[in-house]
Tab-separated table of C-alpha atoms in Angstrom:
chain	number	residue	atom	x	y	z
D	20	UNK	CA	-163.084	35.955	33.963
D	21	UNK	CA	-166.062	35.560	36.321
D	22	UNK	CA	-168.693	38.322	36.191
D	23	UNK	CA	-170.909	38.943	38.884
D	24	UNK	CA	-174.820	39.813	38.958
D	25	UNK	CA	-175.696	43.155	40.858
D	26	UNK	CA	-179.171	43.551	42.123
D	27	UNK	CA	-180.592	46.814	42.301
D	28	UNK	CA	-180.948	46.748	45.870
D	29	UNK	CA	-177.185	46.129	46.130
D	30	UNK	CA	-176.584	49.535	43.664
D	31	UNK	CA	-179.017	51.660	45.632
D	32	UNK	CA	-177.329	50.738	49.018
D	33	UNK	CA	-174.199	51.180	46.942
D	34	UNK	CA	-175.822	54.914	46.471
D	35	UNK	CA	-176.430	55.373	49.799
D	36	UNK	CA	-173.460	54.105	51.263
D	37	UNK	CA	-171.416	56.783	49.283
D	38	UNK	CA	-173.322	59.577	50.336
D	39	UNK	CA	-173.126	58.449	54.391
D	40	UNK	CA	-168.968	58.245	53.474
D	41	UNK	CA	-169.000	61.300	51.966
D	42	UNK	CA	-170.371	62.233	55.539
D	43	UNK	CA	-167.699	61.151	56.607
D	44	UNK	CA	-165.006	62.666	54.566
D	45	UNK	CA	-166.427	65.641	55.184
D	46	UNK	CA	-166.633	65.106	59.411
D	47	UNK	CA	-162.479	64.139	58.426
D	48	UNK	CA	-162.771	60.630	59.545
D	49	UNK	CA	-159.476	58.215	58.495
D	50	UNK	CA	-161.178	54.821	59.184
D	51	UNK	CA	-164.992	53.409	58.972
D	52	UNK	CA	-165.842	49.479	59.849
D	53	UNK	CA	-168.782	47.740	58.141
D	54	UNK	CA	-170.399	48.279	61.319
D	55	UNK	CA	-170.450	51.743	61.409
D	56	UNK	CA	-171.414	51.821	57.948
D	57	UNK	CA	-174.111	49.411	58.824
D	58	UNK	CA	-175.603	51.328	61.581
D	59	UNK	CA	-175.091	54.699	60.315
D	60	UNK	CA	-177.380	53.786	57.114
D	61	UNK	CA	-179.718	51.382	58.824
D	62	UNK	CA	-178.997	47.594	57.276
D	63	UNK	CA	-176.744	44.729	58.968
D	64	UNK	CA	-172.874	44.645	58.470
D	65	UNK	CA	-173.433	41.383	57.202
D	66	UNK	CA	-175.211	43.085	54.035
D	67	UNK	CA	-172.387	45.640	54.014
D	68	UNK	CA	-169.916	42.991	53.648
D	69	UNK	CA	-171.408	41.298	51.162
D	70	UNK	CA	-172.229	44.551	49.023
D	71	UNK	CA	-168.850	45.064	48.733
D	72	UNK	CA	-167.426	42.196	48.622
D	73	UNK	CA	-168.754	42.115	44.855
D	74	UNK	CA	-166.241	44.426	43.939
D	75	UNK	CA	-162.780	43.157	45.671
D	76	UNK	CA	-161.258	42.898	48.986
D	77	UNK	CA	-160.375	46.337	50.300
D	78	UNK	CA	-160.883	46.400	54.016
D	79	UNK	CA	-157.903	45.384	56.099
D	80	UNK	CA	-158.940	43.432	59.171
D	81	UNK	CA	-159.451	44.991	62.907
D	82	UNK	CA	-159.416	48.457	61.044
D	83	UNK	CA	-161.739	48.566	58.712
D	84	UNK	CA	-162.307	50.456	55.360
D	85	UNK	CA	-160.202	53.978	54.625
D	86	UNK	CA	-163.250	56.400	53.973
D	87	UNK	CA	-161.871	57.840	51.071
D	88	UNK	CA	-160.098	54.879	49.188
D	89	UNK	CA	-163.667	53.383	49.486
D	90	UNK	CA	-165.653	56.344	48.965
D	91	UNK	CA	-163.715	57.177	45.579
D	92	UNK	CA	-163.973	53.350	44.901
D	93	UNK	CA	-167.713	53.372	45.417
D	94	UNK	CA	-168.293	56.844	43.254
D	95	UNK	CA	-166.207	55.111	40.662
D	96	UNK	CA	-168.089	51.386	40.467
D	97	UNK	CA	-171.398	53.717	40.329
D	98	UNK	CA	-169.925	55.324	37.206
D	99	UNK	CA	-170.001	58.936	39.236
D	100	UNK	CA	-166.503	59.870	38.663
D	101	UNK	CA	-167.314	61.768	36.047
D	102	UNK	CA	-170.737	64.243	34.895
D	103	UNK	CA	-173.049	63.384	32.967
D	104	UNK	CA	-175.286	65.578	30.706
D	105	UNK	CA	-178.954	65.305	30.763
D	106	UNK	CA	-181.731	66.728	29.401
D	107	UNK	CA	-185.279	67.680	30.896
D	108	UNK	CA	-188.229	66.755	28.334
D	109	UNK	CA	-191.499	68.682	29.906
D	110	UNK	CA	-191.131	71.937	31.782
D	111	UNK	CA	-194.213	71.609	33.757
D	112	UNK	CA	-194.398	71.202	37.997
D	113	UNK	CA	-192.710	67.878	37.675
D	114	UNK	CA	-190.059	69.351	35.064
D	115	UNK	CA	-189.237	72.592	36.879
D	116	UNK	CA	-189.302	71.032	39.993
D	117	UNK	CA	-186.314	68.354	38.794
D	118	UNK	CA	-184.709	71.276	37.082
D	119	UNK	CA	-184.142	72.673	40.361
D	120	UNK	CA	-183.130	69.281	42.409
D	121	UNK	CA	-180.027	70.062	44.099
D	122	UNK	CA	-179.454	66.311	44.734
D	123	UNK	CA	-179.112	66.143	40.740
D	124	UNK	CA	-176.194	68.679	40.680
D	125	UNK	CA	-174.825	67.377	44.101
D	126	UNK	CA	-174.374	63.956	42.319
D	127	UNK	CA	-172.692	65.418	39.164
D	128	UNK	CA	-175.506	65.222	37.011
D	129	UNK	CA	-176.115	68.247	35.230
D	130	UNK	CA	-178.906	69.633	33.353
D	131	UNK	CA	-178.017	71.055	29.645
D	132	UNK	CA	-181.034	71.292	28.263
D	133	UNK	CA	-185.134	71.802	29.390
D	134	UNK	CA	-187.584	71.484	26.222
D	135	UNK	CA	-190.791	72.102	26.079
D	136	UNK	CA	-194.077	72.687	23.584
D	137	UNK	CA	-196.154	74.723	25.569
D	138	UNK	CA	-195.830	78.939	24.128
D	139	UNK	CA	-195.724	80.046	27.214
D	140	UNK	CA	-192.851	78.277	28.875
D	141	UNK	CA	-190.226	78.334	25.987
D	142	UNK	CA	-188.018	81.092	26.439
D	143	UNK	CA	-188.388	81.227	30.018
D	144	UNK	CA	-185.525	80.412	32.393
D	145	UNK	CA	-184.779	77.292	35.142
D	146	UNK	CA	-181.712	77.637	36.710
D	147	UNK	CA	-179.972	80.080	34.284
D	148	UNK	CA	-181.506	77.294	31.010
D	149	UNK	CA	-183.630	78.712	29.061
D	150	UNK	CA	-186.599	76.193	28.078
D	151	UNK	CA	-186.031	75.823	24.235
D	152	UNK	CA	-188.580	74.009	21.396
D	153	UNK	CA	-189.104	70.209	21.412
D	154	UNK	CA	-187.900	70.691	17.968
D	155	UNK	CA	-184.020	71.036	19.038
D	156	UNK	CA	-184.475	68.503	20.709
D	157	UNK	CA	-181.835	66.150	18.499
D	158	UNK	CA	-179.195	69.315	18.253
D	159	UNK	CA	-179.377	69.672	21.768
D	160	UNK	CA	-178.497	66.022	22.655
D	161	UNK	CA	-175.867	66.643	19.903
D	162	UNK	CA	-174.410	69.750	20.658
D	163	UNK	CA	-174.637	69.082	24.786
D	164	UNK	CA	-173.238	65.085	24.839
D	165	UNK	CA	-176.095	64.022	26.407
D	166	UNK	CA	-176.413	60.668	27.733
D	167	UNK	CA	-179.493	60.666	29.835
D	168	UNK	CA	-183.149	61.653	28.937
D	169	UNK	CA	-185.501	62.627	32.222
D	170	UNK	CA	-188.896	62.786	30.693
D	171	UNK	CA	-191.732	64.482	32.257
D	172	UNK	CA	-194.591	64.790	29.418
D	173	UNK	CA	-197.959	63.460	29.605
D	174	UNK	CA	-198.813	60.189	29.194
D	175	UNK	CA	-199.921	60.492	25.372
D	176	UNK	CA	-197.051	62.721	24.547
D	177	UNK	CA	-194.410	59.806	26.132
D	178	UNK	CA	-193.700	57.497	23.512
D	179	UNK	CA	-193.168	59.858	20.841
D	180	UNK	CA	-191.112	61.513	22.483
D	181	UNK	CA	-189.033	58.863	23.443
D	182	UNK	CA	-188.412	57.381	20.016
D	183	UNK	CA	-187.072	61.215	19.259
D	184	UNK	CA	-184.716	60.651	22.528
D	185	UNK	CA	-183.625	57.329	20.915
D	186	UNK	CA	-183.507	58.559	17.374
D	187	UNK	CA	-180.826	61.432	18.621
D	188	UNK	CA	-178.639	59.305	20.379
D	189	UNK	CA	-179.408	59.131	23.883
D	190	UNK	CA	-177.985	55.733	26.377
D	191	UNK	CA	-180.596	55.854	28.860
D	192	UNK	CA	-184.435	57.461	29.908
D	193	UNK	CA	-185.557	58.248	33.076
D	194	UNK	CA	-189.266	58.108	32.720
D	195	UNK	CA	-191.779	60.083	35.213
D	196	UNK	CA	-194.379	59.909	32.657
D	197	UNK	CA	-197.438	57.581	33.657
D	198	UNK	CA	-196.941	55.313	30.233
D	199	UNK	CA	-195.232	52.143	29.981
D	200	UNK	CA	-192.815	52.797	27.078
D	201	UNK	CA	-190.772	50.940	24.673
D	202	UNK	CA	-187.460	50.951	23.837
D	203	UNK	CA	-184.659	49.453	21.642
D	204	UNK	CA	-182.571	46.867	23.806
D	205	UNK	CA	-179.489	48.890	24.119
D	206	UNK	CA	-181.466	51.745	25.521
D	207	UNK	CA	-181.619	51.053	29.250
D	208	UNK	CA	-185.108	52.660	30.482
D	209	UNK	CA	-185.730	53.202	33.955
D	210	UNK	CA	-189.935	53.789	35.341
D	211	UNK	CA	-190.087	56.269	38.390
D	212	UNK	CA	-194.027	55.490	39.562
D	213	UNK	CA	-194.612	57.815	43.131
D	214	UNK	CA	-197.524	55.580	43.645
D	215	UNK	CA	-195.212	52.708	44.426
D	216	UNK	CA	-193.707	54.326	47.139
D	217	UNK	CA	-197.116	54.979	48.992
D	218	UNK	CA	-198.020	51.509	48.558
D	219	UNK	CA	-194.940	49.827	50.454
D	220	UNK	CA	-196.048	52.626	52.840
D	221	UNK	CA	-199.870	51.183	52.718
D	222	UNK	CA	-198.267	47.831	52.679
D	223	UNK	CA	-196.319	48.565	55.992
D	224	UNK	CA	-199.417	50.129	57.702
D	225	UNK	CA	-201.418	47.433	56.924
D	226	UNK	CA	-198.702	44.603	58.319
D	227	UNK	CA	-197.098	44.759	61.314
D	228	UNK	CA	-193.636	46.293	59.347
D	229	UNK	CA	-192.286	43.555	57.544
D	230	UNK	CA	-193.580	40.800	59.395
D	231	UNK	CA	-196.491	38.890	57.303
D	232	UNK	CA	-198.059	36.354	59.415
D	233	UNK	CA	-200.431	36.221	56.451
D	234	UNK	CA	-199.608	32.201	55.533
D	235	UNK	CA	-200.068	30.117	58.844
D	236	UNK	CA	-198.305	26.455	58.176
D	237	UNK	CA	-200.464	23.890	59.437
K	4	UNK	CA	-197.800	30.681	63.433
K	5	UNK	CA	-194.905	31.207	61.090
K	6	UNK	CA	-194.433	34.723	60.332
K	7	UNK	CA	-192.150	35.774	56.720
K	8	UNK	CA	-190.044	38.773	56.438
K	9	UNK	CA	-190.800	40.196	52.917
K	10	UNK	CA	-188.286	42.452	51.140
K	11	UNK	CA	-189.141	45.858	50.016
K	12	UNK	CA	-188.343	44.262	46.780
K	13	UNK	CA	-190.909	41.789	46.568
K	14	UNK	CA	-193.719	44.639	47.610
K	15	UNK	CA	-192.463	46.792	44.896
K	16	UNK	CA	-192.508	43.542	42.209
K	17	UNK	CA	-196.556	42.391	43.995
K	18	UNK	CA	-197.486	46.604	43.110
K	19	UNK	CA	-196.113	45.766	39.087
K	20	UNK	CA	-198.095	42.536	39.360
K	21	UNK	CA	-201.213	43.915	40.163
K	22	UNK	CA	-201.038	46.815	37.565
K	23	UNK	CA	-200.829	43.989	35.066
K	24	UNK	CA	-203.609	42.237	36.336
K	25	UNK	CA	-205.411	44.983	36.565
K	26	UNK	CA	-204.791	45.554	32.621
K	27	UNK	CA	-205.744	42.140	32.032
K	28	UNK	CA	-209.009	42.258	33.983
K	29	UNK	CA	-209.428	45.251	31.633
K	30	UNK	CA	-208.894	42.948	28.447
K	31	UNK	CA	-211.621	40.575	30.073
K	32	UNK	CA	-209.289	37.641	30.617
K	33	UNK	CA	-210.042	35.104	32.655
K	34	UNK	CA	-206.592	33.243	34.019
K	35	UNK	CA	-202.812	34.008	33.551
K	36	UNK	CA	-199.930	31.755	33.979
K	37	UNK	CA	-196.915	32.830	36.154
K	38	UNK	CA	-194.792	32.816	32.784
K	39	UNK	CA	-196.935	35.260	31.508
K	40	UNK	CA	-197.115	37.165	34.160
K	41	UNK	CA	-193.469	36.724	34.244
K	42	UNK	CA	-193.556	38.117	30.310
K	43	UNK	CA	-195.989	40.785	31.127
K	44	UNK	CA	-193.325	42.580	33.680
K	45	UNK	CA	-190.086	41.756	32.638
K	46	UNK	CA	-189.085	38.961	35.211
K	47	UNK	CA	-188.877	35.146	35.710
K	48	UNK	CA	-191.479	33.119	36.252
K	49	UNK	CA	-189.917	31.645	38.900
K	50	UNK	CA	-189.452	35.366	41.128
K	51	UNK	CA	-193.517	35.406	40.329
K	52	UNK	CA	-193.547	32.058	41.707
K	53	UNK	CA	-191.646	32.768	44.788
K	54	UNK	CA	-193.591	35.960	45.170
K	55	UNK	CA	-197.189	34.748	45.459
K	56	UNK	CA	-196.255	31.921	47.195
K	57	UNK	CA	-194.942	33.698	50.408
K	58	UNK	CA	-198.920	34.603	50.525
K	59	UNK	CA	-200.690	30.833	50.066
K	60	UNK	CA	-201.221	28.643	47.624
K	61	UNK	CA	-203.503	30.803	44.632
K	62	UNK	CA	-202.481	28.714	41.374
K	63	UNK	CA	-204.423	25.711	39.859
K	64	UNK	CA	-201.472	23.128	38.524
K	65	UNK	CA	-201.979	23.531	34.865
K	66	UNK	CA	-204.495	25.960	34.473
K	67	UNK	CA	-202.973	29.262	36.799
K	68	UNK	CA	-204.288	31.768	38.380
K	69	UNK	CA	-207.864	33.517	38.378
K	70	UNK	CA	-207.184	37.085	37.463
K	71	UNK	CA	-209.706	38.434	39.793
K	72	UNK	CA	-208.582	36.538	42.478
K	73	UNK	CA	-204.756	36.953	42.322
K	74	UNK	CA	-205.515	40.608	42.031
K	75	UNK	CA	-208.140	40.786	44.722
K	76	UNK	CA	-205.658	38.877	46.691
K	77	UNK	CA	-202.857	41.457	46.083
K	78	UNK	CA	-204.788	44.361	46.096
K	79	UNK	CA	-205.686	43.203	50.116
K	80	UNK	CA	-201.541	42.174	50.543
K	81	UNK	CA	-201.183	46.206	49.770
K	82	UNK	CA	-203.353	47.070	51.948
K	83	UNK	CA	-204.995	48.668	49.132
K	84	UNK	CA	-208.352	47.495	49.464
K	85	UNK	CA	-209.463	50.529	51.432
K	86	UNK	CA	-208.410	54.349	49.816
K	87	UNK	CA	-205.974	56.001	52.565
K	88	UNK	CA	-206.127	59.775	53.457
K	89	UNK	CA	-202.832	61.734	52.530
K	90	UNK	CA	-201.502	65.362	53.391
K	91	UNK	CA	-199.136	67.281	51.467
K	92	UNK	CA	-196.754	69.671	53.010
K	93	UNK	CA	-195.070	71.840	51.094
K	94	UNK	CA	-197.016	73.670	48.027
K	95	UNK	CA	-194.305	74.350	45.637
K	96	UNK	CA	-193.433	72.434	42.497
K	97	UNK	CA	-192.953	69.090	43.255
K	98	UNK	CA	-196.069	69.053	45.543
K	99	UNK	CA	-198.466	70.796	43.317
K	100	UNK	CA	-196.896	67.902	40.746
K	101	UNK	CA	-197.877	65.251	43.108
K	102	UNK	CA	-201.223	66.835	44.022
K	103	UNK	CA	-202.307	66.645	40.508
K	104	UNK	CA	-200.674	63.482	40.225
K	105	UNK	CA	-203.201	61.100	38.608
K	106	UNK	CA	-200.949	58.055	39.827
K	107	UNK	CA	-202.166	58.477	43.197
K	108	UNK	CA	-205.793	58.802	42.645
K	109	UNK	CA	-205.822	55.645	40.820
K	110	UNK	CA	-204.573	53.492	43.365
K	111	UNK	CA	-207.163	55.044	46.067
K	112	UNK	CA	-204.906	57.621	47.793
K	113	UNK	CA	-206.910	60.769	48.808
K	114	UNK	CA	-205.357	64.195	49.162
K	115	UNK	CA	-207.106	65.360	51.655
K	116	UNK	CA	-204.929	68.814	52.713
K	117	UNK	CA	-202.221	70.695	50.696
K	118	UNK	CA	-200.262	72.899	53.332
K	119	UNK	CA	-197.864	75.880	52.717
K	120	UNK	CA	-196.604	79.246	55.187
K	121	UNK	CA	-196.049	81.184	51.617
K	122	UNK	CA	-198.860	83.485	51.846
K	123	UNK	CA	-199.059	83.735	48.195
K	124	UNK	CA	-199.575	80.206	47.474
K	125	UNK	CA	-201.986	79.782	50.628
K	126	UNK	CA	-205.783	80.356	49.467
K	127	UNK	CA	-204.890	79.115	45.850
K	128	UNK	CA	-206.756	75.455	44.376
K	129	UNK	CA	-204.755	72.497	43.436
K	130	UNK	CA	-207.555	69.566	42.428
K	131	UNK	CA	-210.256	71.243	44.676
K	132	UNK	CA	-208.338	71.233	47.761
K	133	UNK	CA	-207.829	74.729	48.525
K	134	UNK	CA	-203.784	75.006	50.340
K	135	UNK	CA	-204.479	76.267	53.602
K	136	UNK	CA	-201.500	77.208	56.292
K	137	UNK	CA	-199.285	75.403	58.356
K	138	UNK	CA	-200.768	76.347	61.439
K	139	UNK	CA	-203.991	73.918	60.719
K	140	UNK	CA	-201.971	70.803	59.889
K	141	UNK	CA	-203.130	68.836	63.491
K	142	UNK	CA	-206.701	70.323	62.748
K	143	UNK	CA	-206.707	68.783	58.912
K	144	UNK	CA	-204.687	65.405	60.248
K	145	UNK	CA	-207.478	64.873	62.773
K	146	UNK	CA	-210.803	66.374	60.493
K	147	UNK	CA	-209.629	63.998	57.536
K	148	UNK	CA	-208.293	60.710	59.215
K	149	UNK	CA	-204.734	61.207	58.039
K	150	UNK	CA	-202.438	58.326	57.706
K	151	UNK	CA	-199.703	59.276	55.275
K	152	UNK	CA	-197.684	62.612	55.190
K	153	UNK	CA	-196.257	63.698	52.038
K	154	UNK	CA	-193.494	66.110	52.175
K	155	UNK	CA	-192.141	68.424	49.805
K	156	UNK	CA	-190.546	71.020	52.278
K	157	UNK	CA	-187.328	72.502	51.876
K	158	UNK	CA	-184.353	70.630	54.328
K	159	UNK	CA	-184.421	72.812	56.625
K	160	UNK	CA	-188.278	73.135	57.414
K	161	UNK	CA	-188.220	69.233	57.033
K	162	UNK	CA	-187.851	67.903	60.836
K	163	UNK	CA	-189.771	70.357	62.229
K	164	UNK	CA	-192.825	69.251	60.351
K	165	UNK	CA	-192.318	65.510	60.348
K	166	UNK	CA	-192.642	66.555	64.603
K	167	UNK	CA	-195.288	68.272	63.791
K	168	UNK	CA	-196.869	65.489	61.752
K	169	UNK	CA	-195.587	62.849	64.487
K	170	UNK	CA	-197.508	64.662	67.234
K	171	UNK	CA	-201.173	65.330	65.091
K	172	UNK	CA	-200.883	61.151	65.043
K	173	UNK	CA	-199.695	60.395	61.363
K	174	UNK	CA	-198.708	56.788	61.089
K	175	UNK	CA	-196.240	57.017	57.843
K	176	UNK	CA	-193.885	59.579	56.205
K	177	UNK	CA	-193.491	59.945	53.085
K	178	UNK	CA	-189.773	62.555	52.478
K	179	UNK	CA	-189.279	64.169	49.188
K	180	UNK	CA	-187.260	66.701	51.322
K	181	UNK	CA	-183.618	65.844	51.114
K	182	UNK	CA	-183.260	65.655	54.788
K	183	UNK	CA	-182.416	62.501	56.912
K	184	UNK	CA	-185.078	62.584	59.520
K	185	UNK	CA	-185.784	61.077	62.971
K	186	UNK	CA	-189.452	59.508	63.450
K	187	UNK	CA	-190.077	57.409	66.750
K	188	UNK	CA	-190.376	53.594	65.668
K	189	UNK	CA	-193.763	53.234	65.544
K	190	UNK	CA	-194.102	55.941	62.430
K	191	UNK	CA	-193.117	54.088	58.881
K	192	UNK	CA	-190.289	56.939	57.130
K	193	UNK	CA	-189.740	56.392	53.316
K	194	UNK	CA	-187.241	58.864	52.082
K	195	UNK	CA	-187.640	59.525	48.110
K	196	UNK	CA	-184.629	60.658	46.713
K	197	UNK	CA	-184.594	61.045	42.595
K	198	UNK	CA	-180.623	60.714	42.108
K	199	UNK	CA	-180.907	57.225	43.015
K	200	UNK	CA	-182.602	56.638	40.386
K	201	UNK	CA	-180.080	58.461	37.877
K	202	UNK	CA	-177.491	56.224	39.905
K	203	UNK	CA	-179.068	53.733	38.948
K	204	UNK	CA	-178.870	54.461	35.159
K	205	UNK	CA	-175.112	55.811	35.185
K	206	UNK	CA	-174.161	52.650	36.685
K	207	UNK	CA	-176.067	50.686	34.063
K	208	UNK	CA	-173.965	53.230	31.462
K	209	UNK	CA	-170.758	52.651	32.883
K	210	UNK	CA	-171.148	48.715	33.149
K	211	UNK	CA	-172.477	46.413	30.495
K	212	UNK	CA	-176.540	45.981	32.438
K	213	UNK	CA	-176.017	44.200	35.440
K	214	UNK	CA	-173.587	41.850	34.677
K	215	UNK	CA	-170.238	43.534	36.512
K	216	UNK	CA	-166.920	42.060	35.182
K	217	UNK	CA	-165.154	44.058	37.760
K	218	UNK	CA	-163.663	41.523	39.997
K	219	UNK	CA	-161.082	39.354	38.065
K	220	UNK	CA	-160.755	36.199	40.080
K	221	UNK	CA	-157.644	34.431	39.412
């Protein structure tokens, strides 16, 4: 059996291919080519092609992909056919703000849980939760199946908390929290740093786009 | 002159360099090695390699790079060697979260303006910057030498103020809003969208890492 390597970039165009087929589906469309795909979500149809080539042949030639066999096929490789449960640690801006994302709940991820230390905060209510002690925090992974941890604590807060997500069980951590954290290997942690995303912006304004004419061969 | 098309990718990877670097200037060191650089961020030595050289020839054969140099060099590749004035747009959860957001700060961008049109929030302080209305966002653009928008509006306020922002002369967009929007070419639009990254995880869940034994070839 071969396997193959997926980049991220490949799974996040995965990502947004689904959601421009899902477009689709709901505009009733039959048929998409990689073209359309291509221009309706801004890369080539070269890339297109290749992105899903990973996974098996299933366009037919001169008509192109069926929007929902590959929409379905696309949810499925990006493990979306089914919810998951996750739980919010840190009810602050950050916190309530996620609690509320309706791309979270769109994508079938659902929120079971929002903990919190702070007096003032537990017992209130996001989206019909009510923000419980950090304290349940293993009952509630338990009791909930949770898989994923989004965590949204300060820094100095971060890594204890983490080895409590890890102690009760949970697969994978989102992590908002400015901290670089550490985890057993067959926890799969993933960094969200907003900074980063100004920077390619900085780096754009800076450059002419992409273009770097920064190294001039002699 | 040659000019090199650099991958969002590789900016993202130079912005995790230079945090590193900037952690070893901290420790006092004097020269790294692409393999520890390589160690410090999780990736090969060769992808550092391949990285730094798209920007010249830094390394000394045997000895590696000056710290200060590689990340004065990067730093400048960023575009980060000047701060950059931001505006916020939207007053609510996540942008009071990104107001306070320490991230930002560190890496030299300014909030300069938080804007809202809910009269309760308007007049209110969020890190000294008192949120002010709508109606002054080509006034503040102008007053502050704005370059990046940051919006936290909901959908369906979203296009009107990236026009808005557009016209007052801002140069890049960055959307929290989940709205696709239309810029003219020359403004830079990076669209922040947090399922992605849960995608990103779920995937990892449902499939051993990155290694996708999905296609059987026979």
């Amino acid at each position: 059996m071969k396997v193959y390597k997926i980049s991220e970039a490949t799974i996040t165009r995965l990502s947004i291919y689904s959601r421009f087929l899902k477009q689709l589906l709901n505009e009733q469309l039959k048929t998409v080519s990689s073209g359309e795909i291509a221009k309706g979500v801004g890369v080539s149809s070269a890339q297109v092609r290749k992105d899903l080539a990973y996974f098996g042949e299933f366009g037919m030639r001169g008509v192109g992909y069926k929007v929902d066999e590959l929409y379905g096929y696309i949810i499925k490789i990006l493990g979306l056919n089914h919810a998951w449960n996750t739980i919010i640690i840190g009810a602050g801006k950050l916190g309530s703000a996620l609690a509320l994302y309706q791309g979270f709940i769109d994508r079938g991820f659902r929120i079971k849980a929002i903990l919190d230390i702070e007096k003032k905060i537990i017992g209130t209510h996001m989206m019909n939760i009510q923000v419980d002690t950090i304290d349940t925090l293993a009952h509630k992974v338990q009791e909930n199946d949770i898989s994923i941890g989004i965590l949204t604590v300060p820094a100095d807060a971060a890594q204890e908390v983490t080895d409590q997500l890890v102690a009760a069980g949970i697969k994978a951590i989102l992590n908002f929290s400015p901290k670089v954290l550490k985890v057993p290997d067959n926890v799969i942690l993933r960094h969200v740093d907003f900074s980063v995303n100004l920077e390619i912006l900085s780096f754009n304004l800076t450059h002419d786009k992409y273009m770097f004419p920064f190294r001039i061969d002699s």
